[in-house]
Coordinates of C-alpha atoms and ligand atoms in Angstrom, one line a residue:
X26 CA 38.0 -1.1 51.2
X27 CA 38.1 -4.0 52.7
X28 CA 40.8 -4.5 56.0
X29 CA 43.9 -6.6 56.1
X30 CA 44.6 -7.5 59.4
X31 CA 46.7 -10.2 60.0
X32 CA 48.3 -11.0 63.8
X33 CA 46.3 -8.4 64.5
X34 CA 48.5 -6.3 62.3
X35 CA 46.4 -4.3 59.6
X36 CA 47.7 -4.7 56.1
X37 CA 48.0 -1.5 54.4
X38 CA 48.2 -1.6 50.5
X39 CA 47.6 -4.9 50.4
X40 CA 47.6 -5.2 46.5
X41 CA 50.6 -3.4 46.4
X42 CA 53.1 -5.1 44.1
X43 CA 56.0 -6.0 45.5
X44 CA 57.8 -8.8 43.0
X45 CA 56.9 -7.3 39.8
X46 CA 57.5 -10.0 37.7
X47 CA 56.1 -12.4 39.8
X48 CA 53.1 -10.9 40.9
X49 CA 53.7 -11.1 44.3
X50 CA 51.8 -8.1 46.5
X51 CA 51.7 -7.3 50.1
X52 CA 49.3 -9.1 51.3
X53 CA 50.8 -12.4 49.3
X54 CA 54.3 -11.6 51.5
X55 CA 52.1 -11.1 54.7
X56 CA 50.4 -14.4 54.2
X57 CA 54.0 -16.7 53.0
X58 CA 54.9 -15.4 56.5
X59 CA 52.2 -15.8 58.8
X60 CA 51.7 -19.4 57.5
X61 CA 54.9 -20.7 57.9
X62 CA 55.5 -18.3 61.4
X63 CA 56.1 -20.9 63.6
X64 CA 58.5 -22.7 61.9
X65 CA 60.6 -18.9 60.9
X66 CA 59.8 -17.4 63.6
X67 CA 62.3 -19.6 65.9
X68 CA 65.3 -18.3 63.8
X69 CA 64.3 -14.6 64.2
X70 CA 63.1 -14.1 67.8
X71 CA 65.0 -12.6 70.5
X72 CA 68.0 -11.6 68.5
X73 CA 68.9 -8.6 67.0
X74 CA 67.8 -8.8 63.1
X75 CA 68.1 -6.2 60.5
X76 CA 65.5 -6.2 58.0
X77 CA 65.9 -5.3 54.2
X78 CA 62.9 -3.3 53.4
X79 CA 61.2 -2.3 49.9
X80 CA 58.8 -0.4 50.6
X81 CA 57.5 0.4 47.3
X82 CA 58.4 -2.7 45.8
X83 CA 61.7 -4.7 44.7
X84 CA 62.2 -2.6 41.7
X85 CA 62.5 0.6 43.0
X86 CA 64.7 1.6 46.2
X87 CA 65.9 -1.0 49.1
X88 CA 68.0 -0.4 52.5
X89 CA 69.0 -2.7 55.4
X90 CA 67.6 -1.3 58.6
X91 CA 68.8 -2.4 61.7
X92 CA 67.7 0.5 64.2
X93 CA 64.3 0.8 65.2
X94 CA 61.5 1.8 62.6
X95 CA 59.3 4.6 64.5
X96 CA 55.7 3.4 65.3
X97 CA 56.7 0.0 65.7
X98 CA 54.6 -1.3 68.7
X99 CA 55.0 -4.8 69.2
X100 CA 58.4 -5.2 68.1
X101 CA 61.0 -4.6 70.7
X102 CA 64.9 -3.1 71.2
X103 CA 67.6 -4.5 72.7
X104 CA 69.8 -1.8 73.5
X105 CA 73.9 -2.2 73.2
X106 CA 77.2 -1.2 72.5
X107 CA 78.5 -1.0 68.6
X108 CA 81.8 -1.6 67.9
X109 CA 82.8 1.9 68.1
X110 CA 81.5 2.0 71.6
X111 CA 78.7 3.8 70.5
X112 CA 75.6 2.3 72.7
X113 CA 71.6 2.0 70.7
X114 CA 69.7 0.3 70.1
X115 CA 68.3 -2.7 67.9
X116 CA 65.6 -4.1 65.9
X117 CA 64.2 -7.4 67.8
X118 CA 61.4 -9.3 67.0
X119 CA 59.1 -11.1 70.1
X120 CA 56.3 -13.0 68.4
X121 CA 54.1 -13.5 64.6
X122 CA 53.1 -10.2 65.3
X123 CA 56.2 -8.3 65.4
X124 CA 57.0 -9.9 61.7
X125 CA 53.7 -8.7 60.5
X126 CA 54.4 -5.5 62.1
X127 CA 57.9 -5.5 60.1
X128 CA 56.7 -6.4 56.7
X129 CA 53.9 -3.4 56.6
X130 CA 56.9 -1.6 57.1
X131 CA 57.6 -2.9 54.0
X132 CA 60.4 -5.6 55.7
X133 CA 60.9 -8.6 53.0
X134 CA 64.8 -10.1 54.5
X135 CA 65.0 -10.4 57.9
X136 CA 68.9 -11.0 58.6
X137 CA 69.4 -11.9 62.2
X138 CA 72.8 -12.2 64.3
X139 CA 74.2 -15.6 65.8
X140 CA 73.4 -14.1 69.4
X141 CA 70.1 -13.6 71.4
X142 CA 69.4 -10.5 72.8
X143 CA 70.0 -12.4 76.3
X144 CA 73.9 -12.6 75.5
X145 CA 75.5 -10.8 72.7
X146 CA 78.9 -11.0 73.3
X147 CA 78.2 -14.9 72.6
X148 CA 77.7 -17.3 68.8
X149 CA 75.3 -19.9 68.9
X150 CA 76.3 -20.7 65.8
X151 CA 79.2 -20.6 63.3
X152 CA 78.3 -19.6 59.4
X153 CA 79.9 -20.4 56.6
X154 CA 78.7 -19.1 53.4
X155 CA 79.8 -19.9 50.7
X156 CA 80.1 -18.1 47.0
X157 CA 80.6 -19.6 43.9
X158 CA 82.6 -17.2 42.1
X159 CA 80.2 -16.6 38.3
X160 CA 80.1 -19.8 36.1
X161 CA 80.4 -22.3 39.3
X162 CA 77.4 -24.9 38.2
X163 CA 75.3 -25.5 41.3
X164 CA 76.4 -29.1 42.0
X165 CA 80.1 -27.6 42.1
X166 CA 78.5 -25.3 45.8
X167 CA 77.4 -29.0 47.0
X168 CA 80.2 -30.6 46.5
X169 CA 81.7 -27.8 48.5
X170 CA 78.9 -27.8 51.2
X171 CA 80.1 -31.2 51.4
X172 CA 83.0 -31.2 52.5
X173 CA 82.8 -28.2 54.2
X174 CA 80.5 -30.4 56.3
X175 CA 83.4 -33.5 56.7
X176 CA 85.6 -31.6 57.5
X177 CA 83.6 -30.4 60.9
X178 CA 82.7 -33.7 61.2
X179 CA 86.2 -34.8 60.9
X180 CA 86.6 -32.5 63.9
X181 CA 83.6 -33.5 65.8
X182 CA 81.1 -30.8 64.6
X183 CA 78.3 -31.6 63.0
X184 CA 77.1 -28.9 60.7
X185 CA 73.1 -29.1 59.1
X186 CA 73.3 -27.1 55.6
X187 CA 70.7 -24.2 53.4
X188 CA 69.3 -22.4 50.8
X189 CA 70.1 -18.8 50.4
X190 CA 67.3 -18.4 48.1
X191 CA 71.0 -16.8 45.9
X192 CA 73.8 -18.1 44.2
X193 CA 75.4 -19.8 47.1
X194 CA 74.4 -22.3 50.7
X195 CA 75.0 -21.9 54.2
X196 CA 76.6 -24.2 56.2
X197 CA 75.7 -23.6 59.8
X198 CA 77.1 -25.0 63.3
X199 CA 75.2 -25.2 66.3
X200 CA 77.2 -24.3 69.3
X201 CA 75.7 -24.7 72.6
X202 CA 78.4 -23.8 75.2
X203 CA 78.8 -20.5 75.5
X204 CA 81.5 -19.1 72.7
X205 CA 83.1 -15.7 73.3
X206 CA 83.1 -13.5 69.3
X207 CA 86.7 -13.8 69.7
X208 CA 87.2 -18.2 69.8
X209 CA 83.8 -18.2 66.9
X210 CA 86.0 -15.7 64.5
X211 CA 89.7 -17.7 65.3
X212 CA 87.7 -20.5 64.9
X213 CA 85.8 -19.8 60.9
X214 CA 89.1 -18.2 60.4
X215 CA 91.4 -21.4 60.9
X216 CA 88.7 -23.4 59.5
X217 CA 88.6 -21.2 56.2
X218 CA 92.4 -20.9 56.0
X219 CA 93.2 -24.8 56.0
X220 CA 89.7 -25.7 53.7
X221 CA 92.0 -22.9 51.2
X222 CA 95.2 -24.8 52.1
X223 CA 93.5 -28.1 51.9
X224 CA 91.9 -27.3 48.4
X225 CA 93.8 -23.9 46.1
X226 CA 92.0 -25.2 43.7
X227 CA 88.5 -25.1 44.5
X228 CA 88.6 -22.4 48.1
X229 CA 89.4 -18.9 48.8
X230 CA 89.3 -18.2 51.9
X231 CA 90.3 -14.4 51.6
X232 CA 88.5 -11.9 49.7
X233 CA 90.2 -10.2 47.0
X234 CA 87.5 -10.4 44.6
X235 CA 90.4 -11.0 41.4
X236 CA 91.2 -14.3 42.9
X237 CA 88.3 -15.9 43.0
X238 CA 88.0 -16.3 39.9
X239 CA 86.7 -20.5 38.9
X240 CA 86.5 -20.9 43.5
X241 CA 83.7 -20.9 46.2
X242 CA 84.7 -17.7 48.4
X243 CA 84.0 -19.2 52.0
X244 CA 83.1 -16.8 53.2
X245 CA 83.6 -17.0 57.2
X246 CA 83.4 -12.9 58.4
X247 CA 79.4 -13.7 58.9
X248 CA 80.7 -15.1 62.6
X249 CA 81.5 -12.2 64.1
X250 CA 79.7 -9.5 65.9
X251 CA 76.7 -7.8 64.8
X252 CA 77.4 -9.8 61.5
X253 CA 74.0 -11.8 60.5
X254 CA 73.3 -13.9 58.1
X255 CA 70.2 -14.5 56.0
X256 CA 67.5 -16.2 58.4
X257 CA 65.8 -19.5 57.7
X258 CA 62.6 -19.4 55.6
X259 CA 63.3 -15.8 55.2
X260 CA 62.2 -14.6 51.6
X261 CA 64.6 -13.5 49.2
X262 CA 63.8 -10.1 47.4
X263 CA 65.0 -11.4 43.9
X264 CA 63.2 -12.0 41.1
X265 CA 61.2 -15.5 41.8
X266 CA 61.0 -14.2 45.6
X267 CA 63.2 -17.3 46.4
X268 CA 63.6 -19.3 50.4
X269 CA 66.5 -19.7 51.6
X270 CA 65.4 -23.4 53.1
X271 CA 66.4 -25.6 55.7
X272 CA 67.7 -28.9 54.1
X273 CA 68.1 -32.8 55.0
X274 CA 72.0 -32.8 53.8
X275 CA 69.9 -35.9 52.2
X276 CA 68.1 -33.8 49.9
X277 CA 70.7 -32.4 49.2
X278 CA 71.5 -34.1 45.7
X279 CA 67.5 -33.3 45.3
X280 CA 67.9 -30.0 45.4
X281 CA 68.4 -28.2 41.4
X282 CA 69.3 -24.5 43.0
X283 CA 67.4 -21.9 45.4
X284 CA 64.6 -21.4 42.7
X285 CA 63.7 -24.5 44.0
X286 CA 62.1 -23.0 47.2
X287 CA 60.1 -20.6 46.5
X288 CA 57.0 -17.8 48.2
X289 CA 54.9 -20.7 46.0
X290 CA 56.1 -23.7 47.0
X291 CA 57.6 -23.0 50.1
X292 CA 54.7 -23.9 51.9
X293 CA 53.7 -26.6 50.4
X294 CA 57.1 -28.6 51.4
X295 CA 56.9 -27.6 54.9
X296 CA 52.6 -29.0 55.5
X297 CA 54.2 -32.1 54.2
X298 CA 57.6 -32.2 56.7
X299 CA 57.4 -34.4 60.3
X300 CA 59.8 -32.9 60.7
X301 CA 62.5 -30.2 61.1
X302 CA 65.0 -30.6 58.8
X303 CA 67.7 -29.7 60.8
X304 CA 66.0 -31.6 63.9
X305 CA 69.0 -31.9 66.8
X306 CA 70.3 -28.3 65.7
X307 CA 68.8 -26.8 69.6
X308 CA 69.7 -29.2 71.5
X309 CA 73.3 -30.4 69.9
X310 CA 75.6 -29.5 72.6
X311 CA 78.5 -28.3 70.2
X312 CA 81.9 -25.9 71.6
X313 CA 84.6 -25.1 69.9
X314 CA 87.4 -25.3 72.9
X315 CA 88.1 -28.8 71.4
X316 CA 88.9 -27.9 67.7
X317 CA 90.1 -25.1 67.4
X318 CA 93.6 -25.6 68.3
X319 CA 93.3 -27.6 65.1
X320 CA 93.0 -25.0 63.0
X321 CA 94.3 -21.7 64.9
X322 CA 97.1 -20.4 62.8
Ligands
LIG7 P1 73.9 -15.5 48.8 O1 73.7 -17.1 48.4 O2 73.0 -15.1 46.9 O3 75.0 -15.2 48.5 P2 73.4 -14.5 51.0 O4 71.8 -14.3 51.5 O5 74.5 -15.4 51.3 O6 72.7 -15.2 48.9 P3 75.6 -12.3 50.3 O7 75.8 -11.8 49.9 O8 76.5 -13.6 50.5 O9 74.1 -13.1 50.5 O10 75.3 -12.3 52.0 C1 76.1 -13.2 53.4 C2 75.1 -12.2 54.5 O11 75.9 -11.2 54.6 C3 73.8 -11.7 54.2 O12 73.0 -13.0 54.4 C4 73.6 -10.4 55.2 O13 72.7 -10.7 56.2 C5 74.6 -10.3 55.0 N1 74.8 -8.8 54.5 C6 75.5 -9.0 53.0 N2 75.1 -7.3 52.6 C7 74.5 -6.6 54.2 C8 74.2 -5.4 54.4 N3 74.8 -4.6 53.7 N4 74.1 -4.7 55.4 C9 73.6 -5.9 56.5 N5 74.2 -7.0 56.0 C10 74.4 -7.5 55.1
LIG8 MN1 76.8 -16.4 50.2

C-alpha cells in the first residue's frame, strides 16, 4: 500500500470514511489541516487543547480527550494544576506535526484554552458563546452577535466574530494585558446579566433550559480556567464537515449560516484572503479593568 505521509507523520487507514454522509476520509481531514495549517496553528499552538476524537468515524462513538495519548511523539504536554488541586498533563500542540499526529490518532475537532501554556492563570481572550434556542433563525443569531459587539464597544472593547460550524456564533474579545480568571469570569458574567436585563425577550444568561425558549443563550461560562471553545478553522465532527470560520463583521450579513464554510469550501476562502479576517486580534492592547465596574454587581 502507498504510504501517506504529511509533515513526517504516516497516516494509517487514509481511505477510512470518517464522515459517512459526506464521503470524507481520514486522508481528506489530514489534507485539510495541512492546507490551512498556518491559519489554524496560531490559535492552538502552545495552549492546552482538548481534541474530539472519532477513531472509527463520526457515525461511531467519539470522545473529548484532554490528557496526552500514549504514542504521541510530536505533541508537547503541559503539566498543570487542575481545579481539584491535582497535577495532570494536558495535550499542548506546538507544530504542524502535532496537529497531523493528532489527526492520525483520530482527532477531528480542536478546543484550546483561552490561555497560553506559559501563562495558565491569565485569560488572553474572552468568548461569548451565543446559542440559539431551537426554532430561532440565523438572522436572529446574527442580530444577537451584533448587539453583543456594540455593547462591548460601549465599554471600549473591540470584538471579533466566528461561525462555530454549528448553530451559533462566538464573539471573541482579545485581552492583552494580564487578566486573571477571576476578573475574566466576573466581567463575562456581569456583561451577560446586563444584556439579559436590557433585552429580556432576546437573551437569557442562566443555564435553565426551560427559560431559554425563543431566546439566545449567552453562555459566559466559557470564560473560566480550564474551559475550552472550538478553535478557529477547526473542523466540526458534524454532518456537512463544517469549519469554525473567523469573519470580518462586514461579512456577517452575507453569511447564510455555518454550512457556508466546510472542509470543501474553506480552503478556497483562505486562498483568496489578503489579510486575516481577524486583523488586529493579536496586537490589540485591551484590558478589562476599566470595563469591569460597568457590569459588576
Ligand atoms: P454551536 O454553535 O453549535 O453551539 P459550539 O462550538 O459553540 O457550537 P457548544 O455546544 O455551545 O458548541 O459548546 C461550547 C464549547 O464547550 C465547545 O466548543 C467546547 O469547547 C466545549 N465543550 C462542550 N462539550 C464539551 C465536553 N464534553 N468536553 C470538553 N469541552 C466541551
Ligand atoms: Mn455554542
